[in-house]
mmCIF file of C-alpha atoms in Angstrom:
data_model
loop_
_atom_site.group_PDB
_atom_site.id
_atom_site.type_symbol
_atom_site.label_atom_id
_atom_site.label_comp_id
_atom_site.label_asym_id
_atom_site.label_seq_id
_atom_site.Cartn_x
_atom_site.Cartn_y
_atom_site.Cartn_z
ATOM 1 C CA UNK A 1 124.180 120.442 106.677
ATOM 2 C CA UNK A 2 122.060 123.877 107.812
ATOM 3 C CA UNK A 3 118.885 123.307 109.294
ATOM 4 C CA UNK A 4 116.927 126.371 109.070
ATOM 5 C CA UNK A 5 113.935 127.093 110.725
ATOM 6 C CA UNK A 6 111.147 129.905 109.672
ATOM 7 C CA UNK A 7 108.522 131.342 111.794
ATOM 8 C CA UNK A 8 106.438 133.098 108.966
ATOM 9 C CA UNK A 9 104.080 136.279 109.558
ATOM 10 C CA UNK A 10 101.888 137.870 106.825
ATOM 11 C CA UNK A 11 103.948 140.243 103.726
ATOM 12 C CA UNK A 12 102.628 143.309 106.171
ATOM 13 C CA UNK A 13 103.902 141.973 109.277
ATOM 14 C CA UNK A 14 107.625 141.184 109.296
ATOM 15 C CA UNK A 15 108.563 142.229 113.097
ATOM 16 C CA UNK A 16 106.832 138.548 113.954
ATOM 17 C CA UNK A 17 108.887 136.560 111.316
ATOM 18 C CA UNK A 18 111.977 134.935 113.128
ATOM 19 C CA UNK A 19 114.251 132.757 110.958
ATOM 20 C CA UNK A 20 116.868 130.421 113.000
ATOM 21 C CA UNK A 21 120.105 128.848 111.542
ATOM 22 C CA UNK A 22 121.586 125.599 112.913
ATOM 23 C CA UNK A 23 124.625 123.724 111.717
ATOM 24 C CA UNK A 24 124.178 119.437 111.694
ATOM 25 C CA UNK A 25 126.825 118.023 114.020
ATOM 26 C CA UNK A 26 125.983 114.337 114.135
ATOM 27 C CA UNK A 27 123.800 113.908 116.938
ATOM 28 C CA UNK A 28 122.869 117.660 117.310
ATOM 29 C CA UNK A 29 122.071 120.941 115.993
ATOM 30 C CA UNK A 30 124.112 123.709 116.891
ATOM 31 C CA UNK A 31 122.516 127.377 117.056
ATOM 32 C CA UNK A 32 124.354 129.684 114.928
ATOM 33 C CA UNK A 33 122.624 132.513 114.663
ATOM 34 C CA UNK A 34 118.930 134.369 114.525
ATOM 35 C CA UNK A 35 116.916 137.197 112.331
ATOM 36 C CA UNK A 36 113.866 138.605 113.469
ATOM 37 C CA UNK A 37 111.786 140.843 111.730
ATOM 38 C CA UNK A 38 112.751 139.600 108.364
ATOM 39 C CA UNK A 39 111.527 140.909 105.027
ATOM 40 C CA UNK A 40 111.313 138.843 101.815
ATOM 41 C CA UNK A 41 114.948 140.254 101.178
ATOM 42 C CA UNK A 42 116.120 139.306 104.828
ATOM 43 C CA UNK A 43 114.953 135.789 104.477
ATOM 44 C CA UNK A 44 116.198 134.912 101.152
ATOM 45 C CA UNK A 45 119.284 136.678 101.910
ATOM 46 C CA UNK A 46 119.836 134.518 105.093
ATOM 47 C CA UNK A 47 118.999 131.088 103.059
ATOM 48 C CA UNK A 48 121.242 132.126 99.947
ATOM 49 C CA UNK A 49 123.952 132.836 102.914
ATOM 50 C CA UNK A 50 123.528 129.054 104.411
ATOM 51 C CA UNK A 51 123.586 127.669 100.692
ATOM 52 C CA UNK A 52 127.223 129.092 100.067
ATOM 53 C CA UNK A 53 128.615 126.885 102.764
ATOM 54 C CA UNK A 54 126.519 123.459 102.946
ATOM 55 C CA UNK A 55 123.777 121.324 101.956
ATOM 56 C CA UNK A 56 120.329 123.667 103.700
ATOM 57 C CA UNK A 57 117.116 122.218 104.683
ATOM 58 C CA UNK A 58 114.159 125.010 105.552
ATOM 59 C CA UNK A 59 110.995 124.073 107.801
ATOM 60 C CA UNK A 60 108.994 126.960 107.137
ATOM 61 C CA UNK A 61 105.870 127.324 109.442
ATOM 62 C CA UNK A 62 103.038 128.759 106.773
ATOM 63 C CA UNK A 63 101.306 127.023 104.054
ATOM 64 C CA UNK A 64 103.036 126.587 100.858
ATOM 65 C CA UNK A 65 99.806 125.634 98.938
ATOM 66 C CA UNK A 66 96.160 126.039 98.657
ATOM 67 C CA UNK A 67 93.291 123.807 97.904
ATOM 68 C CA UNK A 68 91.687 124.381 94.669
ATOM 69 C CA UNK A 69 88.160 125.616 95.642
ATOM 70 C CA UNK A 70 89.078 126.545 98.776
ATOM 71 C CA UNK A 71 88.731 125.057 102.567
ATOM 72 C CA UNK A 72 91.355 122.286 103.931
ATOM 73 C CA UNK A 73 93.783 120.653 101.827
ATOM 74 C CA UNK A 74 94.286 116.739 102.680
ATOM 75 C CA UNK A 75 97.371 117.231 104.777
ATOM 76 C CA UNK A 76 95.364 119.806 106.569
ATOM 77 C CA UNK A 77 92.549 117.040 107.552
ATOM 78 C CA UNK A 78 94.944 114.481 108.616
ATOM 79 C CA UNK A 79 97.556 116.835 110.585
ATOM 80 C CA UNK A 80 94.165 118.105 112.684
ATOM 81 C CA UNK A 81 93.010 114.879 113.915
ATOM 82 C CA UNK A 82 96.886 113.634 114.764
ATOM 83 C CA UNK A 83 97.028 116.725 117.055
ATOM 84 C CA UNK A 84 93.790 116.550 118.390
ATOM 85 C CA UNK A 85 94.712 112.802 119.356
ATOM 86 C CA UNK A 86 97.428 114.382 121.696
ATOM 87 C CA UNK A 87 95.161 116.634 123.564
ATOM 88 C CA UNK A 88 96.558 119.863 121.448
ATOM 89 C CA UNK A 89 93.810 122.197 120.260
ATOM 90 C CA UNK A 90 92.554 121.343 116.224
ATOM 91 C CA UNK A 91 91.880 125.001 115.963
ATOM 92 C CA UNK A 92 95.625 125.782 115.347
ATOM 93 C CA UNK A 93 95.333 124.159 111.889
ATOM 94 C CA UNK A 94 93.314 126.852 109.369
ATOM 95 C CA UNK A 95 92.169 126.123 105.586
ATOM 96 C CA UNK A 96 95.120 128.068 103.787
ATOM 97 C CA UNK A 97 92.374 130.526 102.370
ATOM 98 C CA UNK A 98 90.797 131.288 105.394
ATOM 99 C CA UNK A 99 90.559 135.038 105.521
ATOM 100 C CA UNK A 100 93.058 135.610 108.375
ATOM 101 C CA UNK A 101 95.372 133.184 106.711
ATOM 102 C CA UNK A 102 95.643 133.932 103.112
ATOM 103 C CA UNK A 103 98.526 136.458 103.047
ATOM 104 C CA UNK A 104 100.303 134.002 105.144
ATOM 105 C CA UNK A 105 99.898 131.426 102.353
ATOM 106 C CA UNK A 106 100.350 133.982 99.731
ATOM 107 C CA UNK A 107 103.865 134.905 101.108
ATOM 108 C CA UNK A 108 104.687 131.435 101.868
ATOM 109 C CA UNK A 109 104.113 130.342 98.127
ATOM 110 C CA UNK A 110 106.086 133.425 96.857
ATOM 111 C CA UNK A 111 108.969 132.868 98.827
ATOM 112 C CA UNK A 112 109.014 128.919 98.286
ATOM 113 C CA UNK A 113 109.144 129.538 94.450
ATOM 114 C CA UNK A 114 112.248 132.223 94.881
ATOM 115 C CA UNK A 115 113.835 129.762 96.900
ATOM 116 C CA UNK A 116 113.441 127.465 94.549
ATOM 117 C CA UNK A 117 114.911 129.462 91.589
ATOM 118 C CA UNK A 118 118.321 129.955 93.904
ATOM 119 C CA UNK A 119 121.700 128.958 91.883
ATOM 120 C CA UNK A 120 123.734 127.859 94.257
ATOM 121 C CA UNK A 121 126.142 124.880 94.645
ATOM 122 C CA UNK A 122 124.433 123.214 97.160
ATOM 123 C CA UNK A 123 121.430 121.330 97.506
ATOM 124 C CA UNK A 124 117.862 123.703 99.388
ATOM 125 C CA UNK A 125 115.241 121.000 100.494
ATOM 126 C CA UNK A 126 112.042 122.691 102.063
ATOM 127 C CA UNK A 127 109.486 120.874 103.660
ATOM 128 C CA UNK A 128 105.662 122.740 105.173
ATOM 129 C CA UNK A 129 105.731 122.104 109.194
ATOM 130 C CA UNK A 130 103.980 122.785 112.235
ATOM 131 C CA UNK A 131 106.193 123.862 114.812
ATOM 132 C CA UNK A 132 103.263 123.338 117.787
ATOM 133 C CA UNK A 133 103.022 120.126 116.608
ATOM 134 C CA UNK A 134 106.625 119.409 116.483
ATOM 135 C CA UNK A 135 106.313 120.193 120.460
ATOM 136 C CA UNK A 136 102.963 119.090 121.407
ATOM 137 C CA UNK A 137 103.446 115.376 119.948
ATOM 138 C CA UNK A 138 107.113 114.622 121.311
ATOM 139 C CA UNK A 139 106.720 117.003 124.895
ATOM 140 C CA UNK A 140 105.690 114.291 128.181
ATOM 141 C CA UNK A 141 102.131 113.871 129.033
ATOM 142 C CA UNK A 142 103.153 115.690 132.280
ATOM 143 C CA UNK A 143 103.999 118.929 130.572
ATOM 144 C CA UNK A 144 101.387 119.357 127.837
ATOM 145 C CA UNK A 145 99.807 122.213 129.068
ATOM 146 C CA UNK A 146 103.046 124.360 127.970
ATOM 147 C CA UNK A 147 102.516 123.184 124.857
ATOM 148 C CA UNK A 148 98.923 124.714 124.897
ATOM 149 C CA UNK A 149 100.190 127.852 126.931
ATOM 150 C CA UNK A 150 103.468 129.273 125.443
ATOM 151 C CA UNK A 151 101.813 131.414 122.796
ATOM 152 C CA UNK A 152 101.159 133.545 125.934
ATOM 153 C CA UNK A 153 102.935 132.448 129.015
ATOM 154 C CA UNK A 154 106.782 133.514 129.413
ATOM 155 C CA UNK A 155 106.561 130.387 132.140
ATOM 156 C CA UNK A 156 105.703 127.610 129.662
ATOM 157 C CA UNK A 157 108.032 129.058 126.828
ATOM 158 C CA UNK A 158 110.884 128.446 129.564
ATOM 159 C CA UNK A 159 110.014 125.418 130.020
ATOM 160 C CA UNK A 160 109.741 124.399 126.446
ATOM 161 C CA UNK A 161 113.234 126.144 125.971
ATOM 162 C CA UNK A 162 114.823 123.755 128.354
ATOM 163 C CA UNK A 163 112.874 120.694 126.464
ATOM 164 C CA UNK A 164 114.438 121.517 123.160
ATOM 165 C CA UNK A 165 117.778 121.619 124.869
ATOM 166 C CA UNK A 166 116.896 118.107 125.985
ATOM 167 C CA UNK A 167 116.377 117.313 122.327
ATOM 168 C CA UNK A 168 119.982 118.214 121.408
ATOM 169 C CA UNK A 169 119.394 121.657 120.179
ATOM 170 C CA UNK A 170 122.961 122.770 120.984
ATOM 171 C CA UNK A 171 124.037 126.388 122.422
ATOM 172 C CA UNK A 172 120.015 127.672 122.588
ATOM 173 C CA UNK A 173 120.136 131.334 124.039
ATOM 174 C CA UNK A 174 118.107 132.256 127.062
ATOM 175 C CA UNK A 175 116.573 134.966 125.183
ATOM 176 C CA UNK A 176 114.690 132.578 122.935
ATOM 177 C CA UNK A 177 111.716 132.854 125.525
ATOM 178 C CA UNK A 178 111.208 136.523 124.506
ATOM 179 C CA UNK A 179 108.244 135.558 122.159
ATOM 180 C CA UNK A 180 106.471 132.514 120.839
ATOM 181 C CA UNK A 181 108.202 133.143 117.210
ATOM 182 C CA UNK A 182 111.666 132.532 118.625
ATOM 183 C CA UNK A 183 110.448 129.237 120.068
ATOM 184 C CA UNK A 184 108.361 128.610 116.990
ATOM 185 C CA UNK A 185 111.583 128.797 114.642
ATOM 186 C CA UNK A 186 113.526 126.389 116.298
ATOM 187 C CA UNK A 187 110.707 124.376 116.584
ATOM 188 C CA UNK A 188 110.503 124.891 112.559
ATOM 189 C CA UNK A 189 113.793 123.662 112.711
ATOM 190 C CA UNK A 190 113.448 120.553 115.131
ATOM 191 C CA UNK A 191 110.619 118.891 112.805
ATOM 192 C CA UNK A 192 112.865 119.514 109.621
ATOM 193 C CA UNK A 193 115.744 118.216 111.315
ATOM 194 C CA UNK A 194 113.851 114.698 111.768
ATOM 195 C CA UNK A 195 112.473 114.858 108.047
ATOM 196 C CA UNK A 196 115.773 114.993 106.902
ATOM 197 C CA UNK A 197 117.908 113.151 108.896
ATOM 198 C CA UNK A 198 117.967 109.011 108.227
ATOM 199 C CA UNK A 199 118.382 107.990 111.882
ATOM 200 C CA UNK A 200 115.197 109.958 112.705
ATOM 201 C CA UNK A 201 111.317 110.422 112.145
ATOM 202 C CA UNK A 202 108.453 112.671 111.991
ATOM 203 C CA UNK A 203 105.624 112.587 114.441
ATOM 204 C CA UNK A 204 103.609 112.515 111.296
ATOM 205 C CA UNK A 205 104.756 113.674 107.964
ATOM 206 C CA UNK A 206 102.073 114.089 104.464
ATOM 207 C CA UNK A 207 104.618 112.460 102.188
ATOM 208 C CA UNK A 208 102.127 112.772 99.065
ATOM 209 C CA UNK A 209 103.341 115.712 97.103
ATOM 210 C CA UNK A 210 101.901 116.981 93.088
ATOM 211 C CA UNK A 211 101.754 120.401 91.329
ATOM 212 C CA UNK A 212 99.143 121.939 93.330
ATOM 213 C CA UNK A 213 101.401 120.502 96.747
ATOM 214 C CA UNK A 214 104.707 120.709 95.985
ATOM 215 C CA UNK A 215 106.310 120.125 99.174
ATOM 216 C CA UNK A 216 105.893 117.746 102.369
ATOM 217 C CA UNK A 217 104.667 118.651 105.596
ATOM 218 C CA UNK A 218 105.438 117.203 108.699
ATOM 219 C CA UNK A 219 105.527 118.318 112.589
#
């Protein structure tokens, strides 16, 4: 199985979407490979790509719906007060129509629905997640604050680097620390890794899914 992660920017802002591949060897996830500054075209091209060789599961860091009416959706409610309950900062978690968000969620939603409409041989499972989540939740109590700092320290990203090597992320290069997104899209990958995978679980995963929210979330 491929486990991809997806660090999503805004439809105007490629050069901060990073997309990371993995390959499911029992126990781990192997790194095979990374695209930053990805367009639509780069990102679908990169998933269609996985899908000709295995089974591909996509964490994708962006909403992929919108509550009618506006504000937070449900999952958005409960996924704040989880990661306040860890000491990580509720302000990371913004209604999907929030002006600074909404081309986010407007690109996430297009590209879901393309994915969706892939022919391929194998099976494409996507699920919504929160790859600050996926760290601050799991990380010790005694190294929280890199959770709260890597955005903008090159110090805590190497330190978080060296964590998801501890969580059998297999082969991670050292040049994953160049910028939050990079850490971000393996983190992507981490939390869709234990959605998918039997022997494993979510932190905390919004299982309830309908028409207006198609897909799980989980961190």
């Amino acid at each position: 199985m491929k486990i991809i992660g997806i660090d999503l920017s805004g439809p105007a802002n490629h050069k901060d979407t990073v997309l990371t591949v993995f390959k499911q060897n029992q126990s781990e996830l192997i790194f095979e490979g990374m695209m930053k500054h990805g367009s639509d075209h780069d990102v679908i091209s990169a998933i269609f790509e996985a899908s000709l060789e295995d089974d591909v599961v996509i964490g994708i860091d962006a909403p992929l719906s919108y509550q009618d009416g506006g504000g937070d959706r449900p999952q958005d409610k409960s996924i704040r007060q989880i990661i306040k309950s860890y000491g990580l900062s509720g302000s990371s978690i913004m209604p999907p129509t929030l002006t600074k968000m909404v081309y986010l969620t407007l690109r996430g939603i297009s590209l879901t629905r393309r994915i969706q409409s892939m022919q391929s041989e194998h099976s494409i499972r996507i699920v919504e997640v929160h790859p600050g989540a996926a760290i601050g939740t799991r990380i010790e109590s005694t190294k929280i604050q890199h959770a709260l700092l890597y955005k903008k320290e090159l110090q805590s990203r190497k330190v978080i680097l060296e964590w998801l090597r501890t969580k059998k992320l297999v082969n991670l290069p050292d040049q994953l620390v160049d910028t939050s997104h990079e850490i971000d899209a393996c983190a992507a990958a981490l939390a869709a890794w234990y959605w998918i995978d039997e022997t494993k679980k979510p932190t905390w995963c919004w299982s309830e899914t309908s028409q207006e929210h198609p897909y799980e979330f989980c961190c």
